[in-house]
Tab-separated table of C-alpha atoms in Angstrom:
chain	number	residue	atom	x	y	z
A	175	MET	CA	122.237	100.497	45.637
A	176	ASN	CA	120.483	100.247	48.990
A	177	ASP	CA	121.667	102.708	51.653
A	178	GLN	CA	122.154	99.844	54.099
A	179	SER	CA	124.551	98.112	51.710
A	180	LEU	CA	126.895	101.079	52.112
A	181	LEU	CA	127.212	100.317	55.815
A	182	PHE	CA	127.310	96.532	55.855
A	183	ASP	CA	126.854	93.544	53.590
A	184	LEU	CA	123.281	92.480	53.099
A	185	PRO	CA	122.561	89.020	54.577
A	186	GLY	CA	122.425	86.126	52.173
A	187	PRO	CA	119.857	83.316	52.069
A	188	ARG	CA	121.542	81.294	54.825
A	189	ALA	CA	121.918	84.337	57.102
A	190	ARG	CA	118.268	85.287	56.589
A	191	ARG	CA	117.227	81.732	57.388
A	192	ARG	CA	119.254	81.804	60.605
A	193	GLU	CA	117.660	85.137	61.522
A	194	ARG	CA	114.167	83.722	61.012
A	195	ILE	CA	114.995	80.662	63.106
A	196	GLY	CA	116.421	82.882	65.858
A	197	ASN	CA	113.338	85.101	65.827
A	198	VAL	CA	111.040	82.101	66.094
A	199	ILE	CA	113.073	80.639	68.965
A	200	GLY	CA	113.034	84.005	70.757
A	201	ILE	CA	109.263	84.323	70.401
A	202	VAL	CA	108.746	80.758	71.641
A	203	VAL	CA	110.971	81.415	74.676
A	204	LEU	CA	109.117	84.641	75.530
A	205	VAL	CA	105.724	82.946	75.168
A	206	ALA	CA	106.877	80.031	77.317
A	207	LEU	CA	108.228	82.413	79.962
A	208	GLY	CA	104.983	84.382	79.984
A	209	ALA	CA	102.944	81.182	80.258
A	210	TRP	CA	105.117	80.005	83.152
A	211	VAL	CA	104.651	83.316	85.003
A	212	ILE	CA	100.873	83.232	84.449
A	213	ALA	CA	100.678	79.624	85.604
A	214	ALA	CA	102.718	80.387	88.715
A	215	LEU	CA	100.482	83.341	89.585
A	216	ALA	CA	97.355	81.294	88.923
A	217	ALA	CA	98.648	78.572	91.261
A	218	LYS	CA	98.883	81.227	93.982
A	219	ASP	CA	95.255	82.305	93.352
A	220	GLN	CA	96.318	85.691	91.985
A	221	PHE	CA	93.700	85.646	89.219
A	222	THR	CA	90.650	84.868	91.281
A	223	ALA	CA	87.707	87.267	91.212
A	224	ALA	CA	88.196	88.142	94.861
A	225	ARG	CA	91.685	89.501	94.129
A	226	TRP	CA	90.472	91.790	91.344
A	227	ALA	CA	87.086	92.789	92.728
A	228	PRO	CA	88.475	95.800	94.681
A	229	PHE	CA	89.347	97.530	91.397
A	230	LEU	CA	85.640	97.595	90.562
A	231	THR	CA	84.900	99.684	93.639
A	232	VAL	CA	85.008	103.475	93.715
A	233	SER	CA	87.018	103.635	96.937
A	234	ALA	CA	89.998	101.804	95.424
A	235	TRP	CA	90.372	104.572	92.872
A	236	THR	CA	89.335	107.639	94.848
A	237	ASP	CA	91.245	106.686	98.006
A	238	TYR	CA	94.375	105.128	96.508
A	239	LEU	CA	95.068	105.041	92.775
A	240	LEU	CA	93.786	108.415	91.593
A	241	PRO	CA	95.473	110.423	94.400
A	242	GLY	CA	98.685	108.504	93.705
A	243	LEU	CA	98.359	109.166	89.989
A	244	TRP	CA	97.811	112.870	90.618
A	245	ALA	CA	100.860	113.002	92.884
A	246	THR	CA	102.980	111.303	90.199
A	247	LEU	CA	101.762	113.619	87.436
A	248	ARG	CA	102.213	116.718	89.587
A	249	ALA	CA	105.796	115.894	90.525
A	250	ALA	CA	106.656	114.757	87.000
A	251	ALA	CA	105.147	117.861	85.358
A	252	VAL	CA	107.030	120.299	87.593
A	253	ALA	CA	110.267	118.325	87.313
A	254	LEU	CA	110.060	117.967	83.520
A	255	VAL	CA	109.482	121.678	82.913
A	256	ALA	CA	112.236	122.644	85.338
A	257	ALA	CA	114.615	120.032	83.890
A	258	PHE	CA	114.029	121.334	80.361
A	259	VAL	CA	114.778	124.922	81.404
A	260	PHE	CA	117.799	123.777	83.422
A	261	GLY	CA	119.069	121.719	80.484
A	262	VAL	CA	118.724	124.504	77.931
A	263	VAL	CA	120.397	127.088	80.189
A	264	PHE	CA	123.364	124.926	81.166
A	265	GLY	CA	123.601	123.320	77.738
A	266	LEU	CA	124.043	126.764	76.193
A	267	GLY	CA	126.295	127.669	79.116
A	268	ARG	CA	128.681	124.873	78.145
A	269	LEU	CA	128.917	126.468	74.699
A	270	ALA	CA	129.275	130.057	75.921
A	271	ASP	CA	132.164	132.184	74.702
A	272	ALA	CA	133.069	133.240	78.262
A	273	ARG	CA	135.403	130.647	79.762
A	274	PRO	CA	134.183	130.978	83.401
A	275	VAL	CA	130.604	130.340	82.261
A	276	ARG	CA	131.713	127.214	80.398
A	277	TRP	CA	133.666	125.921	83.391
A	278	ILE	CA	130.851	126.503	85.880
A	279	SER	CA	128.274	124.938	83.574
A	280	THR	CA	130.479	121.917	82.938
A	281	VAL	CA	131.103	121.316	86.646
A	282	VAL	CA	127.387	121.586	87.472
A	283	VAL	CA	126.290	119.283	84.659
A	284	GLU	CA	128.934	116.625	85.220
A	285	PHE	CA	128.387	116.597	88.989
A	286	PHE	CA	124.636	116.079	88.893
A	287	ARG	CA	124.924	113.528	86.095
A	288	ALA	CA	127.249	111.454	88.255
A	289	VAL	CA	125.180	111.448	91.470
A	290	PRO	CA	122.393	108.797	91.658
A	291	VAL	CA	118.854	110.155	91.698
A	292	LEU	CA	118.000	108.373	94.937
A	293	VAL	CA	120.952	109.982	96.717
A	294	LEU	CA	119.786	113.394	95.517
A	295	MET	CA	116.247	112.676	96.700
A	296	LEU	CA	117.422	111.657	100.164
A	297	PHE	CA	119.721	114.661	100.440
A	298	PHE	CA	117.144	117.253	99.407
A	299	TYR	CA	114.382	115.567	101.408
A	300	PHE	CA	116.354	115.846	104.636
A	301	MET	CA	117.534	119.343	103.722
A	302	PHE	CA	113.980	120.568	103.063
A	303	SER	CA	112.760	118.803	106.197
A	304	GLN	CA	115.114	120.978	108.234
A	305	ALA	CA	114.493	124.157	106.231
A	306	SER	CA	112.059	126.739	107.521
A	307	PHE	CA	111.042	127.998	104.076
A	308	VAL	CA	109.506	124.642	103.047
A	309	PRO	CA	106.452	123.245	104.886
A	310	ALA	CA	107.149	119.877	106.470
A	311	THR	CA	104.291	118.326	104.502
A	312	SER	CA	105.889	119.415	101.201
A	313	ALA	CA	109.450	118.280	101.919
A	314	ALA	CA	109.003	114.942	100.135
A	315	PHE	CA	107.439	116.579	97.077
A	316	TRP	CA	110.192	119.138	96.678
A	317	GLY	CA	112.836	116.506	97.367
A	318	VAL	CA	111.513	114.440	94.454
A	319	VAL	CA	111.136	117.447	92.146
A	320	THR	CA	114.564	118.907	92.902
A	321	ALA	CA	116.369	115.598	92.460
A	322	LEU	CA	114.627	114.833	89.167
A	323	THR	CA	115.226	118.374	87.929
A	324	LEU	CA	118.952	118.371	88.608
A	325	TYR	CA	119.669	114.873	87.303
A	326	ASN	CA	117.477	114.919	84.199
A	327	GLY	CA	118.270	118.582	83.528
A	328	SER	CA	121.961	117.682	83.421
A	329	VAL	CA	121.259	114.938	80.899
A	330	VAL	CA	119.174	117.331	78.803
A	331	ALA	CA	122.026	119.871	78.945
A	332	GLU	CA	124.397	117.301	77.521
A	333	LEU	CA	121.863	116.460	74.816
A	334	VAL	CA	121.576	120.138	73.912
A	335	ARG	CA	125.345	120.538	73.748
A	336	SER	CA	125.896	117.428	71.645
A	337	GLY	CA	122.911	118.272	69.439
A	338	ILE	CA	124.284	121.720	68.601
A	339	HIS	CA	127.739	120.276	67.943
A	340	SER	CA	126.242	117.725	65.554
A	341	LEU	CA	124.709	120.402	63.297
A	342	PRO	CA	126.445	121.239	60.019
A	343	SER	CA	128.743	124.240	60.265
A	344	GLY	CA	126.834	125.883	57.454
A	345	GLN	CA	123.945	126.640	59.810
A	346	ARG	CA	126.075	128.958	61.925
A	347	GLU	CA	127.810	130.411	58.894
A	348	ALA	CA	124.461	131.319	57.361
A	349	ALA	CA	123.334	132.933	60.623
A	350	LEU	CA	126.567	134.935	60.908
A	351	ALA	CA	126.245	135.980	57.276
A	352	ILE	CA	122.959	137.766	57.978
A	353	GLY	CA	124.432	139.629	60.935
A	354	LEU	CA	123.574	137.461	63.931
A	355	THR	CA	126.057	137.176	66.775
A	356	PRO	CA	127.341	133.696	67.748
A	357	ALA	CA	125.160	133.742	70.885
A	358	ARG	CA	122.024	134.675	68.940
A	359	SER	CA	122.885	132.094	66.312
A	360	ARG	CA	122.989	129.364	68.960
A	361	ARG	CA	119.773	130.576	70.564
A	362	LEU	CA	117.675	131.331	67.474
A	363	ILE	CA	119.043	129.046	64.764
A	364	GLU	CA	121.031	126.147	66.203
A	365	LEU	CA	119.086	125.420	69.409
A	366	PRO	CA	115.697	124.792	67.715
A	367	GLN	CA	117.325	122.400	65.252
A	368	ALA	CA	119.260	120.649	68.013
A	369	LEU	CA	116.088	120.146	70.047
A	370	VAL	CA	114.347	118.573	67.063
A	371	ALA	CA	117.342	116.352	66.276
A	372	MET	CA	117.672	115.183	69.881
A	373	MET	CA	113.926	114.812	70.487
A	374	PRO	CA	113.947	110.966	70.539
A	375	ALA	CA	116.666	110.948	73.208
A	376	MET	CA	114.860	113.670	75.154
A	377	ILE	CA	111.605	111.723	75.021
A	378	SER	CA	113.398	108.703	76.464
A	379	GLN	CA	114.887	110.841	79.232
A	380	LEU	CA	111.540	112.419	80.086
A	381	ILE	CA	109.990	108.964	80.355
A	382	VAL	CA	112.827	107.987	82.689
A	383	ALA	CA	112.013	111.044	84.812
A	384	LEU	CA	108.354	110.028	84.978
A	385	LYS	CA	109.251	106.519	86.109
A	386	ASP	CA	111.808	107.817	88.606
A	387	THR	CA	109.037	109.528	90.542
A	388	ALA	CA	108.420	106.033	91.964
A	389	LEU	CA	111.653	106.459	93.936
A	390	GLY	CA	109.782	109.028	96.003
A	391	TYR	CA	108.305	106.057	97.849
A	392	ILE	CA	111.629	105.841	99.714
A	393	ILE	CA	111.198	109.362	101.130
A	394	THR	CA	107.502	108.866	101.981
A	395	TYR	CA	106.142	110.654	98.905
A	396	SER	CA	102.697	109.173	98.203
A	397	GLU	CA	102.993	108.686	94.441
A	398	LEU	CA	101.369	106.000	92.268
A	399	LEU	CA	103.601	103.090	93.284
A	400	ALA	CA	103.168	103.883	96.968
A	401	ALA	CA	99.405	104.146	96.483
A	402	GLY	CA	99.321	100.794	94.681
A	403	SER	CA	101.340	99.156	97.447
A	404	LEU	CA	99.022	100.573	100.105
A	405	LEU	CA	95.994	99.330	98.164
A	406	GLY	CA	97.539	95.881	97.878
A	407	SER	CA	98.239	95.770	101.588
A	408	ALA	CA	94.745	96.983	102.491
A	409	LYS	CA	92.928	94.590	100.147
A	410	ALA	CA	95.366	91.658	100.403
A	411	ASN	CA	95.946	91.692	96.642
A	412	LEU	CA	99.475	93.053	96.270
A	413	ILE	CA	100.308	91.355	92.952
A	414	PRO	CA	97.105	92.519	91.165
A	415	SER	CA	97.643	96.031	92.571
A	416	LEU	CA	101.191	96.150	91.227
A	417	ILE	CA	99.990	94.843	87.846
A	418	VAL	CA	97.364	97.585	87.631
A	419	THR	CA	99.963	100.160	88.685
A	420	ALA	CA	102.336	98.922	85.977
A	421	VAL	CA	99.564	99.167	83.352
A	422	ILE	CA	98.896	102.770	84.394
A	423	PHE	CA	102.612	103.603	84.089
A	424	VAL	CA	102.745	102.002	80.633
A	425	ALA	CA	99.718	104.047	79.535
A	426	LEU	CA	101.314	107.242	80.860
A	427	ASN	CA	104.601	106.555	79.092
A	428	PHE	CA	102.836	105.701	75.833
A	429	GLY	CA	100.757	108.873	76.024
A	430	MET	CA	103.827	110.989	76.750
A	431	SER	CA	105.707	109.428	73.831
A	432	TRP	CA	102.804	110.078	71.487
A	433	ALA	CA	102.419	113.709	72.594
A	434	ALA	CA	106.163	114.330	72.408
A	435	GLN	CA	106.333	112.840	68.917
A	436	ARG	CA	103.511	115.106	67.756
A	437	LEU	CA	105.390	118.079	69.231
A	438	ALA	CA	108.601	116.965	67.521
A	439	ASP	CA	106.832	116.808	64.156
A	440	ARG	CA	105.454	120.330	64.593
A	441	LEU	CA	108.847	121.674	65.672
A	442	SER	CA	110.492	119.974	62.713
A	443	ARG	CA	108.094	121.642	60.281
A	444	ARG	CA	108.529	125.065	61.903
A	445	THR	CA	112.319	124.701	61.948
A	446	SER	CA	112.352	123.754	58.262
A	447	GLU	CA	110.283	126.831	57.436
A	448	GLN	CA	112.557	129.091	59.486
A	449	MET	CA	115.692	127.671	57.916
A	450	SER	CA	114.213	128.155	54.434
A	451	THR	CA	113.647	131.806	55.318
A	452	VAL	CA	117.193	132.206	56.681
A	453	THR	CA	118.684	130.523	53.602
A	454	GLY	CA	116.657	132.795	51.324
A	455	ILE	CA	117.842	135.912	53.163
A	456	ALA	CA	121.452	134.742	53.097
A	457	THR	CA	121.223	133.966	49.381
A	458	ALA	CA	119.725	137.380	48.674
A	459	ALA	CA	122.511	139.010	50.671
A	460	ASP	CA	125.148	137.107	48.692
A	461	VAL	CA	123.544	138.117	45.426
A	462	ALA	CA	123.422	141.751	46.553
A	463	ASP	CA	127.151	141.662	47.343
A	464	VAL	CA	128.046	140.452	43.816
A	465	PRO	CA	129.303	143.449	41.824
A	466	THR	CA	127.430	144.150	38.636
A	467	PRO	CA	129.473	144.234	35.435
A	468	ALA	CA	130.257	147.693	34.078
């Protein structure tokens, strides 16, 4: 029996025919919509050579797009690393045995998950602008990084917590059987498995963080979208500039997804090897505890 048949009835001939008709209609609608958009842009002379010629010049890339791309990657890289650390710390904090640690971690995570990213960016931008320990020229950068760290780190913390809860109870029991404490079991045994299990959701969240760097345009951070808009204004080709910017974002997201999937595969293999070792040790310990017949 097919595994899917255990969850729902397999479609019959009429249902499959309706699905095929619906798919064809959907494809036709999407193609028609795309053709209408292209025709509308062509009617506005958005595909003329003069509109796209600036992208063949060095100045368009060295003065606008590449600095904007570097600013986006720099903010995203710092925010993603910080968000991962934040998420792991507070995710484990929500599972801590000490009740005050659980309460504090829960309040922090739920608060920053509820506040919009743009509000956090505005708040930290104005706070860093008035702070003496942050240079005025770096206030926008740290506003973007801090906001992305707190929001996405809170989401990662919830993913860590739910990922550990979703593991079979036998994982912890095996870790406790070989003498690990509950805290070490969560850190050494359960956390690596939870990260692998929740990797698809984490990849999606990291991509969201990369795209959210575009909100830095509101607080004058010169990231990729801001650079593309400036290029469009300078060269009078705003639509082509935004299209090129969107293509760059798509390439970045695709590359990040590919790299994260490769990392997930490696972590999955390492976790399987570690769990095989733990299971072997636990089995040997159980065998050693069995009394030998007289």
